[in-house]
Amino acid sequence: GNTPLHLAVLHLGSEMNPSEQTQAIICIEILLEKGAGWSIRNRNKLTPIHLASLIGNSNGLKSIINFAYQSFRSLRMVGMASLSTNCR
């Protein structure tokens, strides 16, 4: 089945007014901040990123990609700091 993040992405793809879109994006961002897996696949083997792309949900796609980028960037910085400390 779908995770809550899959469902939020699908919901944002439906017809909404600007206020509802903003709330849905905030919901996606909260789910991500709380640990929702942006790379988890549903039974159709689709991630939330795939779903956002397929339904043309550019705002949801941007939110997930920005979160993924920041996560990898943070991990890289932690790794670099750890490497720097261990090499002294």
Tab-separated table of C-alpha atoms in Angstrom:
chain	number	residue	atom	x	y	z
A	1	GLY	CA	0.000	0.000	0.000
A	2	ASN	CA	0.825	3.641	0.176
A	3	THR	CA	2.602	5.366	3.040
A	4	PRO	CA	1.245	8.626	4.474
A	5	LEU	CA	3.791	10.456	2.299
A	6	HIS	CA	2.490	8.708	-0.844
A	7	LEU	CA	-1.046	9.722	0.130
A	8	ALA	CA	-0.058	13.335	0.818
A	9	VAL	CA	1.624	13.553	-2.597
A	10	LEU	CA	-1.450	12.073	-4.277
A	11	HIS	CA	-3.726	14.462	-2.393
A	12	LEU	CA	-1.671	17.453	-3.507
A	13	GLY	CA	-2.114	16.280	-7.091
A	14	SER	CA	-5.868	16.762	-6.890
A	15	GLU	CA	-7.641	20.034	-7.625
A	16	MET	CA	-7.034	22.451	-4.758
A	17	ASN	CA	-7.181	26.130	-4.112
A	18	PRO	CA	-3.873	27.891	-3.248
A	19	SER	CA	-4.530	27.739	0.509
A	20	GLU	CA	-5.143	23.985	0.381
A	21	GLN	CA	-2.004	23.508	-1.731
A	22	THR	CA	0.068	25.365	0.858
A	23	GLN	CA	-1.350	23.207	3.644
A	24	ALA	CA	-0.658	20.018	1.674
A	25	ILE	CA	2.959	21.064	1.043
A	26	ILE	CA	3.380	21.821	4.744
A	27	CYS	CA	1.987	18.353	5.491
A	28	ILE	CA	4.542	16.766	3.120
A	29	GLU	CA	7.357	18.741	4.741
A	30	ILE	CA	6.253	17.734	8.253
A	31	LEU	CA	6.060	14.075	7.248
A	32	LEU	CA	9.593	14.297	5.838
A	33	GLU	CA	10.955	16.081	8.922
A	34	LYS	CA	9.403	13.394	11.134
A	35	GLY	CA	11.142	10.632	9.196
A	36	ALA	CA	8.756	9.634	6.419
A	37	GLY	CA	10.665	7.571	3.892
A	38	TRP	CA	10.837	9.418	0.605
A	39	SER	CA	12.478	6.389	-1.048
A	40	ILE	CA	9.948	3.768	0.143
A	41	ARG	CA	8.123	2.037	-2.689
A	42	ASN	CA	4.426	1.178	-2.661
A	43	ARG	CA	3.032	-2.137	-3.962
A	44	ASN	CA	3.322	-0.734	-7.500
A	45	LYS	CA	7.041	-0.135	-6.815
A	46	LEU	CA	6.599	3.659	-6.923
A	47	THR	CA	8.211	6.076	-4.504
A	48	PRO	CA	6.554	9.383	-3.549
A	49	ILE	CA	8.974	11.011	-6.011
A	50	HIS	CA	7.691	8.762	-8.813
A	51	LEU	CA	4.081	9.561	-7.925
A	52	ALA	CA	4.709	13.301	-7.820
A	53	SER	CA	6.353	13.114	-11.254
A	54	LEU	CA	3.638	10.947	-12.766
A	55	ILE	CA	0.753	13.164	-11.679
A	56	GLY	CA	2.551	16.421	-12.430
A	57	ASN	CA	2.807	17.454	-8.789
A	58	SER	CA	5.763	19.832	-9.159
A	59	ASN	CA	5.354	21.382	-5.688
A	60	GLY	CA	5.397	17.996	-3.952
A	61	LEU	CA	8.314	16.903	-6.104
A	62	LYS	CA	10.297	20.040	-5.216
A	63	SER	CA	9.625	19.541	-1.493
A	64	ILE	CA	10.791	15.929	-1.522
A	65	ILE	CA	13.861	16.579	-3.672
A	66	ASN	CA	14.889	19.577	-1.544
A	67	PHE	CA	14.533	17.460	1.593
A	68	ALA	CA	16.539	14.602	0.065
A	69	TYR	CA	19.251	17.023	-1.047
A	70	GLN	CA	19.484	18.619	2.406
A	71	SER	CA	19.623	15.168	4.027
A	72	PHE	CA	22.492	14.028	1.816
A	73	ARG	CA	24.255	17.350	2.250
A	74	SER	CA	23.998	17.056	6.064
A	75	LEU	CA	25.296	13.486	5.982
A	76	ARG	CA	28.195	14.567	3.813
A	77	MET	CA	29.088	17.398	6.212
A	78	VAL	CA	28.963	15.039	9.201
A	79	GLY	CA	31.155	12.574	7.321
A	80	MET	CA	33.663	15.269	6.398
A	81	ALA	CA	33.814	16.535	10.003
A	82	SER	CA	34.301	12.983	11.248
A	83	LEU	CA	37.038	12.349	8.701
A	84	SER	CA	38.739	15.613	9.676
A	85	THR	CA	38.642	14.695	13.374
A	86	ASN	CA	39.944	11.182	12.779
A	87	CYS	CA	42.851	12.353	10.651
A	88	ARG	CA	44.356	14.597	13.308
